Tab-separated table of C-alpha atoms in Angstrom:
chain	number	residue	atom	x	y	z
Y	1	MET	CA	20.307	22.221	28.296
Y	2	SER	CA	18.376	21.443	25.093
Y	3	GLN	CA	15.123	23.253	24.542
Y	4	PRO	CA	11.928	21.139	24.300
Y	5	LEU	CA	10.776	20.094	20.866
Y	6	ARG	CA	7.334	21.662	20.490
Y	7	LEU	CA	4.652	19.951	18.415
Y	8	GLY	CA	1.509	21.307	16.819
Y	9	ILE	CA	-0.844	18.419	16.050
Y	10	ALA	CA	-3.497	18.940	13.370
Y	11	GLY	CA	-6.090	16.189	13.270
Y	12	LEU	CA	-7.256	14.469	16.436
Y	13	GLY	CA	-8.776	11.296	15.110
Y	14	THR	CA	-7.550	7.822	15.975
Y	15	VAL	CA	-3.914	8.484	15.104
Y	16	GLY	CA	-3.736	11.987	16.575
Y	17	ILE	CA	-5.061	10.784	19.906
Y	18	GLY	CA	-2.598	7.904	19.766
Y	19	VAL	CA	0.254	10.398	19.420
Y	20	VAL	CA	-1.025	12.377	22.411
Y	21	ARG	CA	-1.227	9.207	24.497
Y	22	ILE	CA	2.323	8.105	23.675
Y	23	ILE	CA	3.769	11.511	24.515
Y	24	ARG	CA	1.942	11.529	27.850
Y	25	GLN	CA	2.721	7.954	28.799
Y	26	HIS	CA	6.355	7.882	27.692
Y	27	ALA	CA	7.566	11.446	28.196
Y	28	ALA	CA	10.593	10.409	30.268
Y	29	MET	CA	11.529	7.605	27.873
Y	30	LEU	CA	11.297	9.884	24.836
Y	31	LYS	CA	13.513	12.468	26.523
Y	32	ALA	CA	16.060	9.823	27.459
Y	33	ARG	CA	16.183	8.508	23.900
Y	34	THR	CA	16.372	11.859	22.127
Y	35	GLY	CA	18.005	14.188	24.630
Y	36	ARG	CA	15.079	16.593	24.390
Y	37	GLU	CA	11.707	16.884	26.041
Y	38	ILE	CA	8.892	16.457	23.527
Y	39	VAL	CA	5.850	18.593	24.281
Y	40	ILE	CA	2.592	19.539	22.618
Y	41	SER	CA	2.233	23.297	22.160
Y	42	ALA	CA	-1.188	23.360	20.500
Y	43	VAL	CA	-3.713	21.200	18.677
Y	44	CYS	CA	-6.255	21.621	15.929
Y	45	ALA	CA	-9.414	19.744	14.951
Y	46	ARG	CA	-12.823	20.588	13.543
Y	47	ASP	CA	-14.774	19.963	16.756
Y	48	PRO	CA	-13.066	21.032	20.003
Y	49	ASP	CA	-15.999	19.718	22.057
Y	50	LYS	CA	-15.958	16.148	20.773
Y	51	ASP	CA	-15.274	13.448	23.364
Y	52	ARG	CA	-12.066	11.772	22.209
Y	53	GLY	CA	-11.476	9.708	25.325
Y	54	VAL	CA	-8.527	11.884	26.359
Y	55	SER	CA	-8.672	15.276	28.037
Y	56	LEU	CA	-7.182	17.930	25.770
Y	57	SER	CA	-8.160	20.931	27.873
Y	58	SER	CA	-4.553	21.716	28.776
Y	59	TYR	CA	-3.621	22.465	25.162
Y	60	PRO	CA	-4.270	25.681	23.258
Y	61	TRP	CA	-6.655	25.097	20.337
Y	62	GLU	CA	-6.546	26.446	16.827
Y	63	THR	CA	-9.531	26.170	14.528
Y	64	ASP	CA	-7.355	26.701	11.451
Y	65	ALA	CA	-4.576	24.225	10.641
Y	66	VAL	CA	-2.597	26.883	8.768
Y	67	ALA	CA	-2.629	29.070	11.873
Y	68	LEU	CA	-1.378	26.108	13.912
Y	69	ALA	CA	1.355	25.371	11.373
Y	70	THR	CA	2.732	28.914	11.621
Y	71	ARG	CA	2.584	29.468	15.397
Y	72	ASP	CA	5.787	30.787	16.962
Y	73	ASP	CA	5.674	28.103	19.657
Y	74	VAL	CA	5.531	25.183	17.162
Y	75	ASP	CA	8.759	23.562	15.921
Y	76	VAL	CA	7.209	20.521	14.251
Y	77	PHE	CA	3.865	20.531	12.480
Y	78	VAL	CA	2.260	17.073	12.724
Y	79	GLU	CA	-0.296	16.728	9.911
Y	80	LEU	CA	-2.854	13.983	10.561
Y	81	ILE	CA	-5.794	15.484	8.666
Y	82	GLY	CA	-5.591	13.444	5.455
Y	83	GLY	CA	-6.482	14.157	1.853
Y	84	HIS	CA	-4.238	15.316	-0.975
Y	85	GLU	CA	-5.817	18.740	-1.454
Y	86	GLY	CA	-7.291	21.460	0.709
Y	87	ILE	CA	-6.317	22.242	4.257
Y	88	ALA	CA	-3.800	19.393	4.684
Y	89	LYS	CA	-1.766	20.546	1.684
Y	90	ASP	CA	-2.130	24.241	2.552
Y	91	ALA	CA	-1.018	23.706	6.149
Y	92	ALA	CA	1.977	21.528	5.235
Y	93	GLU	CA	3.145	24.123	2.717
Y	94	ALA	CA	2.614	26.931	5.229
Y	95	ALA	CA	4.633	25.067	7.865
Y	96	LEU	CA	7.593	24.613	5.525
Y	97	ASP	CA	7.385	28.249	4.408
Y	98	ALA	CA	7.467	29.272	8.082
Y	99	GLY	CA	10.603	27.213	8.728
Y	100	LYS	CA	8.907	24.351	10.567
Y	101	ASP	CA	9.654	20.652	10.248
Y	102	VAL	CA	6.707	18.512	9.114
Y	103	VAL	CA	5.680	14.986	10.090
Y	104	THR	CA	2.728	13.487	8.243
Y	105	ALA	CA	0.810	10.227	7.903
Y	106	ASN	CA	-0.766	11.423	4.666
Y	107	LYS	CA	0.110	9.010	1.835
Y	108	ALA	CA	-2.249	10.659	-0.657
Y	109	LEU	CA	-0.597	14.049	-0.136
Y	110	LEU	CA	2.866	12.593	-0.751
Y	111	ALA	CA	1.807	10.412	-3.669
Y	112	ILE	CA	0.349	13.413	-5.503
Y	113	HIS	CA	2.443	16.365	-4.262
Y	114	GLY	CA	5.518	14.667	-2.817
Y	115	GLN	CA	7.993	16.107	-5.296
Y	116	ALA	CA	6.941	19.726	-4.745
Y	117	LEU	CA	6.866	19.304	-0.980
Y	118	ALA	CA	10.284	17.637	-0.978
Y	119	VAL	CA	11.778	20.495	-3.002
Y	120	ALA	CA	10.250	23.032	-0.593
Y	121	ALA	CA	11.452	21.179	2.506
Y	122	GLU	CA	15.009	20.745	1.245
Y	123	ALA	CA	15.225	24.357	0.044
Y	124	ALA	CA	14.195	25.501	3.528
Y	125	GLY	CA	16.552	23.073	5.244
Y	126	ARG	CA	13.646	21.445	7.054
Y	127	ALA	CA	12.612	17.831	7.580
Y	128	LEU	CA	9.590	16.265	5.923
Y	129	ARG	CA	9.062	12.851	7.485
Y	130	TYR	CA	6.332	10.317	6.692
Y	131	GLU	CA	7.040	6.879	8.157
Y	132	ALA	CA	3.387	6.615	9.205
Y	133	ALA	CA	2.173	7.123	5.629
Y	134	VAL	CA	3.219	3.638	4.483
Y	135	ALA	CA	2.365	0.325	6.169
Y	136	GLY	CA	1.443	1.703	9.588
Y	137	GLY	CA	3.820	0.498	12.275
Y	138	ILE	CA	6.253	-1.220	9.885
Y	139	PRO	CA	9.435	0.906	9.594
Y	140	VAL	CA	9.714	0.428	5.855
Y	141	ILE	CA	10.716	4.027	5.053
Y	142	LYS	CA	13.647	3.787	7.469
Y	143	ALA	CA	14.544	0.399	6.026
Y	144	LEU	CA	14.837	1.819	2.517
Y	145	THR	CA	16.458	5.167	3.305
Y	146	GLU	CA	18.798	4.004	6.078
Y	147	GLY	CA	19.123	0.269	6.675
Y	148	LEU	CA	19.410	-0.613	2.987
Y	149	ALA	CA	21.250	2.511	1.839
Y	150	GLY	CA	24.154	0.350	0.621
Y	151	ASN	CA	21.947	-1.631	-1.776
Y	152	ASP	CA	20.858	-1.210	-5.346
Y	153	ILE	CA	17.173	-2.032	-4.874
Y	154	THR	CA	15.762	-4.263	-7.599
Y	155	ARG	CA	12.208	-4.917	-6.426
Y	156	VAL	CA	9.736	-3.759	-3.795
Y	157	MET	CA	6.510	-5.651	-3.367
Y	158	GLY	CA	3.902	-6.367	-0.765
Y	159	VAL	CA	0.440	-6.341	0.725
Y	160	MET	CA	-0.122	-2.726	1.751
Y	161	ASN	CA	-3.819	-2.526	2.529
Y	162	GLY	CA	-5.022	-4.508	5.523
Y	163	SER	CA	-8.703	-4.079	4.676
Y	164	CYS	CA	-8.271	-5.826	1.330
Y	165	ASN	CA	-6.224	-8.596	2.898
Y	166	TYR	CA	-8.930	-9.051	5.533
Y	167	ILE	CA	-11.599	-9.352	2.837
Y	168	LEU	CA	-9.667	-11.894	0.767
Y	169	THR	CA	-8.667	-14.072	3.723
Y	170	ARG	CA	-12.147	-13.871	5.223
Y	171	MET	CA	-13.679	-14.958	1.923
Y	172	GLU	CA	-11.453	-18.028	1.923
Y	173	SER	CA	-11.861	-18.992	5.589
Y	174	ALA	CA	-15.630	-18.471	5.709
Y	175	GLY	CA	-16.494	-19.446	2.131
Y	176	LEU	CA	-18.327	-16.139	1.647
Y	177	SER	CA	-18.727	-14.053	-1.492
Y	178	TYR	CA	-16.926	-10.770	-2.044
Y	179	GLU	CA	-20.186	-8.883	-1.626
Y	180	GLU	CA	-20.917	-10.541	1.715
Y	181	VAL	CA	-17.485	-9.877	3.185
Y	182	PHE	CA	-17.395	-6.331	1.807
Y	183	ALA	CA	-20.636	-5.579	3.673
Y	184	GLU	CA	-19.220	-7.194	6.814
Y	185	ALA	CA	-15.968	-5.193	6.647
Y	186	ASP	CA	-17.864	-1.984	6.020
Y	187	GLY	CA	-20.126	-2.645	9.001
Y	188	LEU	CA	-17.096	-3.239	11.221
Y	189	GLY	CA	-15.596	0.091	10.177
Y	190	TYR	CA	-12.641	-1.482	8.369
Y	191	LEU	CA	-13.176	0.522	5.166
Y	192	GLU	CA	-12.601	4.178	4.351
Y	193	ALA	CA	-15.587	6.521	4.023
Y	194	ASP	CA	-15.047	6.026	0.279
Y	195	PRO	CA	-14.506	2.241	0.144
Y	196	GLN	CA	-12.975	2.468	-3.337
Y	197	LEU	CA	-9.854	3.906	-1.727
Y	198	ASP	CA	-9.410	0.463	-0.166
Y	199	VAL	CA	-10.971	-2.123	-2.467
Y	200	GLY	CA	-10.074	-0.186	-5.614
Y	201	GLY	CA	-6.404	-0.358	-4.670
Y	202	ILE	CA	-5.981	3.436	-4.530
Y	203	ASP	CA	-4.804	3.609	-0.909
Y	204	ALA	CA	-2.237	0.864	-1.486
Y	205	ALA	CA	-1.104	2.447	-4.754
Y	206	HIS	CA	-0.390	5.727	-2.948
Y	207	LYS	CA	1.960	3.778	-0.669
Y	208	LEU	CA	3.590	1.924	-3.555
Y	209	ALA	CA	4.271	5.217	-5.352
Y	210	ILE	CA	6.158	6.503	-2.309
Y	211	LEU	CA	8.207	3.327	-1.868
Y	212	SER	CA	9.019	3.204	-5.562
Y	213	SER	CA	10.383	6.758	-5.490
Y	214	ILE	CA	12.730	5.945	-2.604
Y	215	ALA	CA	13.799	2.589	-4.034
Y	216	PHE	CA	14.578	3.757	-7.552
Y	217	GLY	CA	15.435	7.445	-7.225
Y	218	THR	CA	12.492	8.612	-9.300
Y	219	ARG	CA	9.904	11.297	-8.754
Y	220	VAL	CA	6.731	10.015	-7.164
Y	221	ASP	CA	4.528	8.830	-10.013
Y	222	PHE	CA	1.136	7.677	-8.794
Y	223	ASP	CA	-0.322	7.992	-12.302
Y	224	GLY	CA	2.296	5.545	-13.580
Y	225	ILE	CA	0.887	2.663	-11.510
Y	226	ALA	CA	-1.238	0.089	-13.331
Y	227	LEU	CA	-4.161	-0.183	-10.951
Y	228	GLU	CA	-6.785	-2.883	-10.416
Y	229	GLY	CA	-8.830	-3.513	-7.279
Y	230	ILE	CA	-10.228	-6.695	-5.760
Y	231	ASP	CA	-13.909	-6.261	-6.599
Y	232	ARG	CA	-13.770	-8.836	-9.410
Y	233	VAL	CA	-12.181	-11.563	-7.274
Y	234	SER	CA	-14.766	-14.284	-6.724
Y	235	ILE	CA	-15.023	-17.004	-4.119
Y	236	GLU	CA	-14.687	-19.470	-7.018
Y	237	ASP	CA	-11.257	-18.034	-7.847
Y	238	ILE	CA	-10.152	-18.161	-4.227
Y	239	HIS	CA	-11.154	-21.828	-3.946
Y	240	ALA	CA	-9.658	-22.720	-7.317
Y	241	ALA	CA	-6.397	-20.938	-6.542
Y	242	ALA	CA	-6.175	-22.781	-3.221
Y	243	ASP	CA	-6.707	-26.062	-5.037
Y	244	MET	CA	-3.672	-25.247	-7.190
Y	245	GLY	CA	-1.506	-24.249	-4.207
Y	246	TYR	CA	-1.947	-20.464	-4.297
Y	247	LYS	CA	-3.490	-17.563	-2.382
Y	248	ILE	CA	-4.894	-14.403	-3.965
Y	249	LYS	CA	-3.539	-11.105	-2.639
Y	250	LEU	CA	-3.851	-7.472	-3.655
Y	251	LEU	CA	-0.180	-7.102	-4.448
Y	252	GLY	CA	1.844	-3.984	-5.121
Y	253	VAL	CA	4.986	-4.466	-7.190
Y	254	ALA	CA	7.626	-1.967	-8.296
Y	255	GLN	CA	10.697	-3.196	-10.126
Y	256	LYS	CA	13.340	-2.064	-12.563
Y	257	THR	CA	13.276	-3.724	-15.959
Y	258	GLY	CA	15.149	-3.253	-19.207
Y	259	ARG	CA	12.018	-1.560	-20.555
Y	260	GLY	CA	11.557	0.941	-17.741
Y	261	LEU	CA	10.006	1.034	-14.276
Y	262	GLU	CA	7.187	-1.427	-13.758
Y	263	GLN	CA	4.664	-0.341	-11.122
Y	264	ARG	CA	1.401	-2.163	-10.562
Y	265	MET	CA	-1.208	-2.791	-7.912
Y	266	GLN	CA	-3.407	-5.758	-8.772
Y	267	PRO	CA	-4.803	-9.055	-7.489
Y	268	CYS	CA	-2.147	-11.742	-7.986
Y	269	LEU	CA	-1.620	-15.337	-7.019
Y	270	VAL	CA	1.285	-16.160	-4.704
Y	271	PRO	CA	2.380	-19.613	-3.492
Y	272	ASP	CA	0.492	-20.516	-0.326
Y	273	THR	CA	3.783	-21.524	1.350
Y	274	SER	CA	5.400	-18.118	0.730
Y	275	PRO	CA	5.498	-15.373	3.397
Y	276	LEU	CA	2.878	-13.419	1.455
Y	277	GLY	CA	0.744	-16.512	1.010
Y	278	GLN	CA	0.666	-17.059	4.769
Y	279	LEU	CA	-0.318	-13.476	5.558
Y	280	ASP	CA	-3.806	-13.389	7.044
Y	281	GLY	CA	-6.212	-10.736	8.304
Y	282	GLY	CA	-5.401	-7.044	8.337
Y	283	THR	CA	-1.623	-7.417	8.568
Y	284	ASN	CA	0.709	-5.752	6.046
Y	285	MET	CA	3.892	-7.177	4.568
Y	286	VAL	CA	6.579	-5.565	2.430
Y	287	LEU	CA	9.349	-7.505	0.661
Y	288	ILE	CA	12.436	-5.594	-0.461
Y	289	GLU	CA	15.148	-7.053	-2.684
Y	290	GLY	CA	18.627	-5.530	-2.950
Y	291	ASP	CA	21.773	-6.603	-4.725
Y	292	ALA	CA	23.748	-6.961	-1.487
Y	293	VAL	CA	21.162	-8.003	1.094
Y	294	GLY	CA	19.036	-10.279	-1.066
Y	295	GLN	CA	15.403	-10.363	0.067
Y	296	ILE	CA	14.133	-9.060	3.396
Y	297	VAL	CA	10.584	-9.332	4.704
Y	298	LEU	CA	8.931	-6.707	6.917
Y	299	ARG	CA	5.634	-7.698	8.530
Y	300	GLY	CA	3.338	-5.962	10.984
Y	301	PRO	CA	0.144	-3.988	11.614
Y	302	GLY	CA	-0.565	-1.620	8.755
Y	303	ALA	CA	-3.038	0.680	10.500
Y	304	GLY	CA	-4.640	1.494	13.819
Y	305	GLU	CA	-4.044	3.949	16.626
Y	306	GLY	CA	-0.968	2.433	18.231
Y	307	PRO	CA	0.992	1.272	15.179
Y	308	THR	CA	0.490	4.474	13.182
Y	309	ALA	CA	1.115	6.752	16.159
Y	310	SER	CA	4.278	4.738	16.835
Y	311	ALA	CA	5.501	5.579	13.337
Y	312	VAL	CA	4.679	9.280	13.826
Y	313	LEU	CA	6.724	9.341	17.038
Y	314	ALA	CA	9.651	7.633	15.299
Y	315	ASP	CA	9.847	10.611	12.950
Y	316	VAL	CA	9.411	13.118	15.771
Y	317	CYS	CA	12.246	11.443	17.676
Y	318	ASP	CA	14.584	11.636	14.696
Y	319	ILE	CA	13.881	15.356	14.389
Y	320	ALA	CA	14.502	15.758	18.129
Y	321	ARG	CA	17.891	14.088	17.634
Y	322	GLY	CA	18.703	16.522	14.846
Y	323	LEU	CA	18.601	13.901	12.109
Y	324	ARG	CA	17.743	15.307	8.715
Y	325	GLY	CA	18.204	14.095	5.203
Y	326	PRO	CA	16.688	14.146	1.731
Y	327	VAL	CA	12.973	13.470	1.772
Y	328	PHE	CA	13.097	10.553	-0.670
Y	329	GLY	CA	16.595	9.317	0.120
Y	330	VAL	CA	18.467	11.483	-2.393
Y	331	PRO	CA	18.145	15.241	-3.035
Y	332	ALA	CA	14.784	16.039	-4.581
Y	333	ASP	CA	16.352	17.935	-7.489
Y	334	THR	CA	18.240	14.782	-8.507
Y	335	LEU	CA	15.154	12.560	-8.670
Y	336	THR	CA	14.521	11.565	-12.273
Y	337	ALA	CA	11.197	11.313	-14.039
Y	338	SER	CA	10.129	7.684	-14.052
Y	339	VAL	CA	9.909	5.975	-17.420
Y	340	SER	CA	7.038	3.505	-17.303
Y	341	ALA	CA	7.891	0.049	-18.593
Y	342	SER	CA	6.617	-0.452	-22.113
Y	343	ALA	CA	5.557	-3.983	-21.152
Y	344	GLN	CA	5.371	-6.051	-17.986
Y	345	LEU	CA	7.924	-8.770	-17.395
Y	346	PRO	CA	6.777	-12.265	-18.382
Y	347	ALA	CA	5.065	-14.297	-15.666
Y	348	PRO	CA	2.955	-17.418	-15.310
Y	349	TYR	CA	-0.791	-16.866	-15.217
Y	350	TYR	CA	-3.791	-18.562	-13.669
Y	351	LEU	CA	-6.761	-19.023	-15.991
Y	352	ARG	CA	-10.234	-20.123	-14.966
Y	353	MET	CA	-12.949	-20.719	-17.491
Y	354	SER	CA	-16.083	-22.739	-18.084
Y	355	LEU	CA	-16.288	-24.685	-21.330
Y	356	GLU	CA	-19.398	-25.818	-23.127
Y	357	ASP	CA	-20.021	-29.557	-23.039
Y	358	LYS	CA	-18.857	-30.091	-26.622
Y	359	PRO	CA	-16.421	-32.638	-28.073
Y	360	GLY	CA	-12.923	-31.188	-28.454
Y	361	ALA	CA	-13.686	-28.044	-26.436
Y	362	LEU	CA	-10.544	-28.286	-24.314
Y	363	ALA	CA	-8.420	-29.082	-27.371
Y	364	ARG	CA	-9.601	-25.861	-29.046
Y	365	ILE	CA	-8.577	-23.814	-26.008
Y	366	ALA	CA	-5.164	-25.505	-25.893
Y	367	LYS	CA	-4.696	-24.817	-29.610
Y	368	VAL	CA	-5.543	-21.108	-29.187
Y	369	LEU	CA	-3.068	-20.801	-26.327
Y	370	GLY	CA	-0.358	-22.546	-28.343
Y	371	GLU	CA	-0.917	-20.352	-31.380
Y	372	ALA	CA	-0.463	-17.268	-29.177
Y	373	GLY	CA	2.782	-18.686	-27.780
Y	374	VAL	CA	1.319	-19.499	-24.374
Y	375	SER	CA	2.328	-22.934	-23.068
Y	376	ILE	CA	0.443	-24.845	-20.393
Y	377	ASP	CA	2.205	-25.876	-17.190
Y	378	ARG	CA	-0.716	-27.482	-15.338
Y	379	MET	CA	-4.381	-28.010	-16.070
Y	380	ARG	CA	-7.383	-29.350	-14.186
Y	381	GLN	CA	-10.862	-30.083	-15.403
Y	382	TYR	CA	-13.674	-30.524	-12.890
Y	383	GLY	CA	-17.063	-32.207	-13.010
Y	384	HIS	CA	-19.783	-30.843	-15.228
Y	385	GLU	CA	-22.108	-28.073	-14.096
Y	386	ASP	CA	-25.274	-28.507	-16.147
Y	387	THR	CA	-24.025	-27.968	-19.725
Y	388	SER	CA	-20.522	-26.699	-18.928
Y	389	ALA	CA	-17.345	-27.795	-17.150
Y	390	PRO	CA	-14.931	-25.656	-15.109
Y	391	VAL	CA	-11.292	-25.718	-16.237
Y	392	LEU	CA	-8.211	-24.347	-14.484
Y	393	ILE	CA	-4.958	-23.679	-16.314
Y	394	VAL	CA	-1.600	-22.495	-14.994
Y	395	THR	CA	0.623	-21.286	-17.815
Y	396	HIS	CA	4.373	-21.129	-18.095
Y	397	LYS	CA	5.828	-17.622	-18.126
Y	398	THR	CA	4.299	-15.492	-20.845
Y	399	THR	CA	3.820	-11.841	-21.659
Y	400	PRO	CA	0.551	-10.008	-21.017
Y	401	ALA	CA	0.392	-9.289	-24.761
Y	402	SER	CA	0.522	-12.984	-25.665
Y	403	LEU	CA	-2.023	-13.836	-23.015
Y	404	ASN	CA	-4.405	-11.121	-24.182
Y	405	GLU	CA	-4.028	-12.363	-27.744
Y	406	ALA	CA	-5.017	-15.846	-26.594
Y	407	LEU	CA	-7.968	-14.595	-24.543
Y	408	GLY	CA	-9.221	-12.608	-27.517
Y	409	ALA	CA	-8.977	-15.617	-29.790
Y	410	MET	CA	-10.869	-17.793	-27.290
Y	411	GLU	CA	-13.967	-15.688	-27.875
Y	412	GLY	CA	-14.143	-17.060	-31.409
Y	413	THR	CA	-13.883	-20.722	-30.476
Y	414	GLY	CA	-17.560	-21.107	-29.619
Y	415	VAL	CA	-16.765	-23.258	-26.575
Y	416	LEU	CA	-16.635	-20.673	-23.774
Y	417	ALA	CA	-19.472	-20.537	-21.258
Y	418	GLY	CA	-18.795	-17.101	-19.808
Y	419	THR	CA	-15.788	-14.806	-19.654
Y	420	PRO	CA	-12.435	-16.340	-18.635
Y	421	VAL	CA	-10.635	-15.042	-15.546
Y	422	ALA	CA	-6.878	-14.383	-15.798
Y	423	LEU	CA	-4.662	-13.505	-12.804
Y	424	ARG	CA	-0.900	-13.051	-12.752
Y	425	ILE	CA	1.172	-15.424	-10.585
Y	426	GLU	CA	3.954	-13.538	-8.831
Y	427	ASP	CA	7.323	-15.097	-8.163
Y	428	VAL	CA	8.052	-14.680	-4.432
């Protein structure tokens, strides 16, 4: 008869408690599905006396995560502490050194130290699993490493931070400013202790770096992601984009190009009829494109106790079944250094600007765009606001270099009332 699979859980916040609950509630089901009983040998958290809504008195406690990771009665170290340095990294490394398998929900740890950890895990013949690190309950890691293993992946893109998607959709539905909705989201506890991890795009970029590595066989390269958050998105842009048939999303995109690997996390416009355009609230969505399968869409809750704990248990169950494989889909020592694209692929752009109430003002802007090689697809001019008039322009596909040349030249026209806003329109 198979021996139980013994877990040591470090970190008893929302997700850790969710894992405990699932193991207690579904013990018989988990055993039936894996052929092994899954048990908790010990736990670790900073405050053993904190009321977590679940009695943990039956479990041995460790005050040091490294000690938990190296216990003789732990087969799988479940790291739910968070952070890319310090105790989370030390404990994960110690677990692998001690011959333990590791399951983690820590995207920052993998985005920064994923290559070194993958090398260590594979050298030790141990599993390092991290489904819960990307898009919560959506099984996107399994989709890339298993379900789509027969595909040459060409593009991965999606909305990977529910807090940002909540802010942008709330701004549109309630007609509120970014500052107002940010304060609301913060008050509801939707944002990290450091909100820049969310609204600055850092959290989502960690996830994109992991997906990009699996999709394209490259070493995780968080520093190679062009990063822009949502703090400059205004309610005016959201309304104007809607008027032109678009929604604004914080969109992560990784794709192979003839000039290298393009990785970016930035606010983009997407058609309001597209799957991404119809994504509201805190939900995540990942689109994957492969040469054989075409495009698939994965949608679901990107955070929270149940969804993230569900992803943790998926990894635990695979380990219980004896399933192991390369951490990032191919052996870590075969992952190549990513070569960042020298330029982004051409795309249409949305431009919003206010022009001074002067004769020929719009003609000067059109001339500047034409001289930079940027052609206009659609344009709208609205009623005057005091001494200026708002103008919206959607361009045909152009390069960021050409667009920046045009924006620079606009400054010398003498007809701008304020700084123009430019947002990429993504083809989905």
